[in-house]
Tab-separated table of C-alpha atoms in Angstrom:
chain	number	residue	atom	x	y	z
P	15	UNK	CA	0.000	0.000	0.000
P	16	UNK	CA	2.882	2.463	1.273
P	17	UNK	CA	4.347	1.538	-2.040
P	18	UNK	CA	2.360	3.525	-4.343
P	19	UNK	CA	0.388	6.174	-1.567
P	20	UNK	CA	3.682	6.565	0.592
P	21	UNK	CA	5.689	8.918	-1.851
P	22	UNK	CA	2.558	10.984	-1.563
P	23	UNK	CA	-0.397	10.814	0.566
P	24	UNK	CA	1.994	10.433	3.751
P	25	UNK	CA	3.723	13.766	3.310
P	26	UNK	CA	0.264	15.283	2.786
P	27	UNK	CA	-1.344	13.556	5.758
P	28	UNK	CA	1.818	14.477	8.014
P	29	UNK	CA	2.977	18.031	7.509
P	30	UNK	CA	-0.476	19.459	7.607
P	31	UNK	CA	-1.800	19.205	4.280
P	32	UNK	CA	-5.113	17.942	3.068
P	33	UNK	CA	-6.727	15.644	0.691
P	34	UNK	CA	-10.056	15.995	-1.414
P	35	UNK	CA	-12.382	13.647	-2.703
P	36	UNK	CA	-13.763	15.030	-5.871
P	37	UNK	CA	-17.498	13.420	-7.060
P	38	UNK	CA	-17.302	12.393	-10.464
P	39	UNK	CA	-13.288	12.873	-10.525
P	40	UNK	CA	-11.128	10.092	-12.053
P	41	UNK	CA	-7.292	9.249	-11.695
P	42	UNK	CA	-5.522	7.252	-14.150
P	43	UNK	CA	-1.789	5.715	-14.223
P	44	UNK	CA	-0.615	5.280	-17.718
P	45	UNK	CA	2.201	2.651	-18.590
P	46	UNK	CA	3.794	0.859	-20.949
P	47	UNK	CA	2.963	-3.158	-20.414
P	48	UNK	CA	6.210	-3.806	-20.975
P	49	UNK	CA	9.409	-1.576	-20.339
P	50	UNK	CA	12.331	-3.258	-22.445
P	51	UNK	CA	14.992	-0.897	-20.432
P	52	UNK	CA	13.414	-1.882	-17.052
P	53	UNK	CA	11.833	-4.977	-17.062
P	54	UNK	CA	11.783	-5.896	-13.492
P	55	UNK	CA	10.580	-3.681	-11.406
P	56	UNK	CA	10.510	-5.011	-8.209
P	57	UNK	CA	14.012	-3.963	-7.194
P	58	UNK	CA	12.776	-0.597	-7.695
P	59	UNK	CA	9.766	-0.560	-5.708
P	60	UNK	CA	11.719	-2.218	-2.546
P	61	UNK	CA	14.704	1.023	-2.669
P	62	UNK	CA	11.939	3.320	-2.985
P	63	UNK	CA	9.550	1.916	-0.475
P	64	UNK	CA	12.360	1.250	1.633
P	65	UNK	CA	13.551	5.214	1.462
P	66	UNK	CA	9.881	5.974	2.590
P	67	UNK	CA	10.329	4.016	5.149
P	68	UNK	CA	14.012	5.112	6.384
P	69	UNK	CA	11.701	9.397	6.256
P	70	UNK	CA	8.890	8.754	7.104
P	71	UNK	CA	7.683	5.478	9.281
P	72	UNK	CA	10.087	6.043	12.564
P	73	UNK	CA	9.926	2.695	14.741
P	74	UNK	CA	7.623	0.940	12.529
P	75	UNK	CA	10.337	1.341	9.487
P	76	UNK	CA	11.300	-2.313	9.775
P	77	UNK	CA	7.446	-3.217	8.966
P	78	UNK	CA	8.667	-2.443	5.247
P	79	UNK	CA	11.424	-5.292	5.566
P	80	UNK	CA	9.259	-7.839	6.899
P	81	UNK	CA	6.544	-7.308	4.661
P	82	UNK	CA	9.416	-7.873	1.964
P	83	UNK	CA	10.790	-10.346	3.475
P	84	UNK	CA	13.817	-8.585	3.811
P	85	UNK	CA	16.773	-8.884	6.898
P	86	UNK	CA	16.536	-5.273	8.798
P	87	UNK	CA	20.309	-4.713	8.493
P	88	UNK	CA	22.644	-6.094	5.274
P	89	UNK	CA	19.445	-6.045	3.037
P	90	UNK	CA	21.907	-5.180	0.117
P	91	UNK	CA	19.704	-2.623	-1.279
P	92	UNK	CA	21.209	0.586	-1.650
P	93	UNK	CA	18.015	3.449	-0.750
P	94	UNK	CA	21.013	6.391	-1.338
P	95	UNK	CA	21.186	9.481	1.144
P	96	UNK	CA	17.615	10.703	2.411
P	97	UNK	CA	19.237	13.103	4.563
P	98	UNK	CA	18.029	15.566	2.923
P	99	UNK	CA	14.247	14.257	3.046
P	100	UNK	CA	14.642	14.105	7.118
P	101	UNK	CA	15.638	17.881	6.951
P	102	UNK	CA	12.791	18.839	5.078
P	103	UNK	CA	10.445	16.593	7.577
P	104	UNK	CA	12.154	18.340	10.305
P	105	UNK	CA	11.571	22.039	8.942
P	106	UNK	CA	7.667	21.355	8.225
P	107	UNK	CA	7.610	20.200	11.867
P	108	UNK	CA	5.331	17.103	10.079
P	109	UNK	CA	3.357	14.825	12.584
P	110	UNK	CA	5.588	11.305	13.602
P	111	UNK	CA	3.780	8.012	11.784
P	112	UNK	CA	2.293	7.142	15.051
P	113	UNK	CA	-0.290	9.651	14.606
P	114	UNK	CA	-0.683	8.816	11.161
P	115	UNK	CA	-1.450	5.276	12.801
P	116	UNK	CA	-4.262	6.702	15.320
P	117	UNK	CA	-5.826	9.198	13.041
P	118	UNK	CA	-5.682	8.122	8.948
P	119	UNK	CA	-4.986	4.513	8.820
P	120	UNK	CA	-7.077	3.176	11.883
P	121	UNK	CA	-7.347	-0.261	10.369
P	122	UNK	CA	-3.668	-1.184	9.950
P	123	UNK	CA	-2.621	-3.195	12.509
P	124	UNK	CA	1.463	-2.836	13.159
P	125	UNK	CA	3.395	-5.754	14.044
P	126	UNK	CA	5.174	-5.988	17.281
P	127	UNK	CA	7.089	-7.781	19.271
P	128	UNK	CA	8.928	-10.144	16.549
P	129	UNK	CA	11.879	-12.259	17.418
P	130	UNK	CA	12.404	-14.040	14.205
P	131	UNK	CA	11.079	-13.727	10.568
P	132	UNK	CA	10.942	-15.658	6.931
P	133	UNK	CA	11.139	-19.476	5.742
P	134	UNK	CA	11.686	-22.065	8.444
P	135	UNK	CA	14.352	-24.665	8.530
P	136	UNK	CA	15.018	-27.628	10.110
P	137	UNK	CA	18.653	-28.976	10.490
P	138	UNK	CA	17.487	-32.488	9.098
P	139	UNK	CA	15.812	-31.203	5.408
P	140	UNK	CA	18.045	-27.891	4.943
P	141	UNK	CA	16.141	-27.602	1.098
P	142	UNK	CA	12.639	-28.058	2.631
P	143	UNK	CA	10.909	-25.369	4.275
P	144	UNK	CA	7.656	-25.359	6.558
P	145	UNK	CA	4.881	-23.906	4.167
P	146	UNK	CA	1.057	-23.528	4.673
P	147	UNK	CA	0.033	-26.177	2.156
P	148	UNK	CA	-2.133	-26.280	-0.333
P	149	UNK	CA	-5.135	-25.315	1.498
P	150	UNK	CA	-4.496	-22.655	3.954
P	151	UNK	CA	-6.261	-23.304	7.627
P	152	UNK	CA	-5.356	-26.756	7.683
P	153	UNK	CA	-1.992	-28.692	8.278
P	154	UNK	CA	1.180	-27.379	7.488
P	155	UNK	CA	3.773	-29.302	5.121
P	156	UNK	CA	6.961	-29.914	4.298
P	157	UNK	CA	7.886	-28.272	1.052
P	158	UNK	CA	10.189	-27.112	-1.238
P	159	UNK	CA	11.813	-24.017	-0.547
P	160	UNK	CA	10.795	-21.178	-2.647
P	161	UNK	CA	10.786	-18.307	0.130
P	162	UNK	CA	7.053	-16.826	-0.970
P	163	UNK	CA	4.523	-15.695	1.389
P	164	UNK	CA	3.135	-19.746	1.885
P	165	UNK	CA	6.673	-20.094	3.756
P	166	UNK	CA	6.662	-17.081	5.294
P	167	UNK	CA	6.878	-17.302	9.134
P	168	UNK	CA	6.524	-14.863	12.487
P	169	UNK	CA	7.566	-15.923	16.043
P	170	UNK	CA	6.842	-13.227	18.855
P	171	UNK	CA	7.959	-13.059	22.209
P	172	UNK	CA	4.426	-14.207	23.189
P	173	UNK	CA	5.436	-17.941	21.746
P	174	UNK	CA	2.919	-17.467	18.855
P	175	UNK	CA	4.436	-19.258	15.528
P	176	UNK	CA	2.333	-18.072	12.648
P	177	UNK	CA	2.420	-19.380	9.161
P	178	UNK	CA	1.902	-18.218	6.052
P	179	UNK	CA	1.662	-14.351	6.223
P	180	UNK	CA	0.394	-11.500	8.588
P	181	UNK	CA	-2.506	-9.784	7.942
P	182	UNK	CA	-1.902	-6.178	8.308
P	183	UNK	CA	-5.407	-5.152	8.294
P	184	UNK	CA	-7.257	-5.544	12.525
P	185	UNK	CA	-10.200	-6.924	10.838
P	186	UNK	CA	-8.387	-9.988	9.385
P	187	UNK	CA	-7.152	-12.945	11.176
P	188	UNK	CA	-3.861	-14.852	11.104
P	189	UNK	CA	-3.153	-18.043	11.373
P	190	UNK	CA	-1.588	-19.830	13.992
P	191	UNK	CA	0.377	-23.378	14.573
P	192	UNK	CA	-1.454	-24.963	17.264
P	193	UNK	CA	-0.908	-28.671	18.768
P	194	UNK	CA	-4.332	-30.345	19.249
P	195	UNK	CA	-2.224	-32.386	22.093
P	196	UNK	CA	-3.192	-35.575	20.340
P	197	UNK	CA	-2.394	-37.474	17.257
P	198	UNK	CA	1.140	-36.075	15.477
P	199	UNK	CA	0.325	-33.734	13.323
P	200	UNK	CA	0.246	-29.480	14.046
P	201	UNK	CA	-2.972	-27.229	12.755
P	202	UNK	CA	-3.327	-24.182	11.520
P	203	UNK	CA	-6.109	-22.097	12.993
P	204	UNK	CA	-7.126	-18.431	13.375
P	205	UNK	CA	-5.237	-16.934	15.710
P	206	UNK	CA	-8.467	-15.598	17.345
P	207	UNK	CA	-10.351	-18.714	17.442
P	208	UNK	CA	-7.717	-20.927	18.717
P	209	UNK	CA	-6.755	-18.420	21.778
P	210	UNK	CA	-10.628	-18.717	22.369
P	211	UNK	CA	-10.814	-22.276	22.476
P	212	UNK	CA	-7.358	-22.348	24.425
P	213	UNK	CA	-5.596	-24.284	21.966
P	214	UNK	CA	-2.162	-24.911	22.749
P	215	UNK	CA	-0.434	-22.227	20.560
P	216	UNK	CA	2.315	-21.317	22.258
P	217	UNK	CA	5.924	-22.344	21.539
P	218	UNK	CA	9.836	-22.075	22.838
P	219	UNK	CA	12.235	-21.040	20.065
P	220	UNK	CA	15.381	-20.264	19.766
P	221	UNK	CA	17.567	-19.782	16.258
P	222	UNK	CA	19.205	-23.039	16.131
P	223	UNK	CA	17.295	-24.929	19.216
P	224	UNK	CA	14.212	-26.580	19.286
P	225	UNK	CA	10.771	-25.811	18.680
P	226	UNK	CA	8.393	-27.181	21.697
P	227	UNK	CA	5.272	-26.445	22.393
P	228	UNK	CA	4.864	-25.090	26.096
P	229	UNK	CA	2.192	-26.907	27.012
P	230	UNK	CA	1.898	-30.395	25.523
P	231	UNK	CA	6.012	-30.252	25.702
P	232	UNK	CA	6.518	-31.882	22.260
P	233	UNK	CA	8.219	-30.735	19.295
P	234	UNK	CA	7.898	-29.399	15.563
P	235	UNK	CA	9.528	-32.276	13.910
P	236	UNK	CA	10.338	-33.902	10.456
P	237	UNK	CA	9.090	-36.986	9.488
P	238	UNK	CA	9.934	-39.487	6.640
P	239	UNK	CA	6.288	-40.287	5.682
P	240	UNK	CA	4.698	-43.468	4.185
P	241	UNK	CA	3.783	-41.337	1.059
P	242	UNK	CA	7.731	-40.789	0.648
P	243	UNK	CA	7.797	-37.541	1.370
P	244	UNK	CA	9.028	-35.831	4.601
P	245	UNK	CA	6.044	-34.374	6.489
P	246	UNK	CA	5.472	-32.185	9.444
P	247	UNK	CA	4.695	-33.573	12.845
P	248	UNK	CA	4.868	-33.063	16.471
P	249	UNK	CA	6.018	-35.456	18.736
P	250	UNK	CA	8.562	-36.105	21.943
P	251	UNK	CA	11.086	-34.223	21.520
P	252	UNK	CA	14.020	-35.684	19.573
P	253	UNK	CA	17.243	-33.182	19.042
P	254	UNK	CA	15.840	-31.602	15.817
P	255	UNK	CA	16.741	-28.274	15.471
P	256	UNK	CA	15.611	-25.149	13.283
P	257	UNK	CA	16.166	-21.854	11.844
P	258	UNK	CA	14.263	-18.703	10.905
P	259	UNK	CA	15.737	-16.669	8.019
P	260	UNK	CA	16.181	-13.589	9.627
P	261	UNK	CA	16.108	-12.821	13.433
P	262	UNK	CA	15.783	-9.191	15.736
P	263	UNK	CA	19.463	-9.864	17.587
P	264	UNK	CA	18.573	-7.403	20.227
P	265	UNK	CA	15.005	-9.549	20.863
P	266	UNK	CA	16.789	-12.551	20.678
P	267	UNK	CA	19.538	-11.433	23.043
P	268	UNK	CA	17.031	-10.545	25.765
P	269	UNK	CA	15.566	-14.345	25.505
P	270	UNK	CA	18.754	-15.466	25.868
């Protein structure tokens, strides 16, 4: 979203400006389908989303890299010198994004308290990664790595693991790895639902340890199944470890 308004609309919204809505009026974006001197664009669009970020966002800046799927520091994107830009923020005495938070964009829910981020690997199956599967909801697989948002996974320092995305709107719900406490294999369900139920959805991680549920006090394992194919279970607890692309050292330092 910040991607296309950000450039814009936040500057306006910020440093005291205002917006209209016109009846009738139209907008329209004309562009070539295809640009034979640029055609990938998404490098692009992550330096310049990235450099409204690093002006304008303050803490929540490192919502940008998540949402790309990018480490916070080393990201190996170069977003040049925005100096300039924070002067210019700083001489229209504009409002801090918090208050763009509370006031404009009510229904975009930040996300806190992250202690690791990305694909999910364990030690035994370094090409596989823990993925969503093919029908979101249900039980998480064992699959290829491709590092899209199916594999994309959020442990907080509450001990929720979720899987496959974060909503960042309040009015849609995430889902959550939850151990039913019996048979061997973990569920997905809406975060809301299963802390209403009091599912057990709360793990211990550490990058490189084990991943054990706190209350049923088995593990996230990997499984040679009868199909042939390595599948995702939980069960005692038997060494495995794993590893989340990219972790907050300074969160993870605190657990420590």
């Amino acid at each position: 979203h910040l991607c296309h308004v950000g450039c814009f609309s936040l500057q306006v919204w910020l440093c005291g400006g205002s917006i209209e809505i016109i009846p009738c009026s139209k907008i329209a974006h004309i562009e070539r389908y295809h640009k034979p001197y640029l055609p990938d664009l998404s490098d692009m669009m992550k330096r310049n989303t990235l450099r409204v970020a690093e002006v304008w966002m303050d803490e929540y800046k490192h919502s940008i890299n998540i949402a790309w799927n990018l480490p916070v520091e080393n990201h190996g994107i170069d977003i040049g010198d925005v100096s300039e830009r924070k002067k210019l923020r700083e001489k229209l005495k504009c409002k801090p994004f918090q208050w763009f938070l509370d006031h404009v964009y009510t229904s975009l829910k930040p996300i806190h308290n992250l202690v690791g981020y990305g694909a999910l690997i364990n030690n035994l199956k370094p090409d596989l990664c823990v993925d969503q599967g093919p029908k979101p909801g249900h039980t998480p697989i064992m699959y290829s790595c491709h590092f899209y948002s199916p594999q994309h996974c959020y442990y907080n320092t509450d001990g929720k693991l979720y899987i496959g995305g974060i909503k960042s709107h309040k009015y849609n719900s995430d889902s959550c790895l939850v151990d039913l406490g019996s048979g061997n294999l973990p569920v997905l369900f809406e975060c809301k639902v299963a802390q209403e139920k009091k599912f057990h959805m709360l793990w211990d991680f550490k990058q490189g340890g084990r991943i054990q549920n706190k209350q049923t006090k088995r593990c996230l394992e990997v499984a040679w199944g009868q199909d042939g194919h390595f599948k995702l279970i939980v069960d005692q607890c038997s060494g495995q470890s794993w590893k989340v692309q990219h972790v907050f050292d300074h969160i993870s330092a605190q657990k420590n």
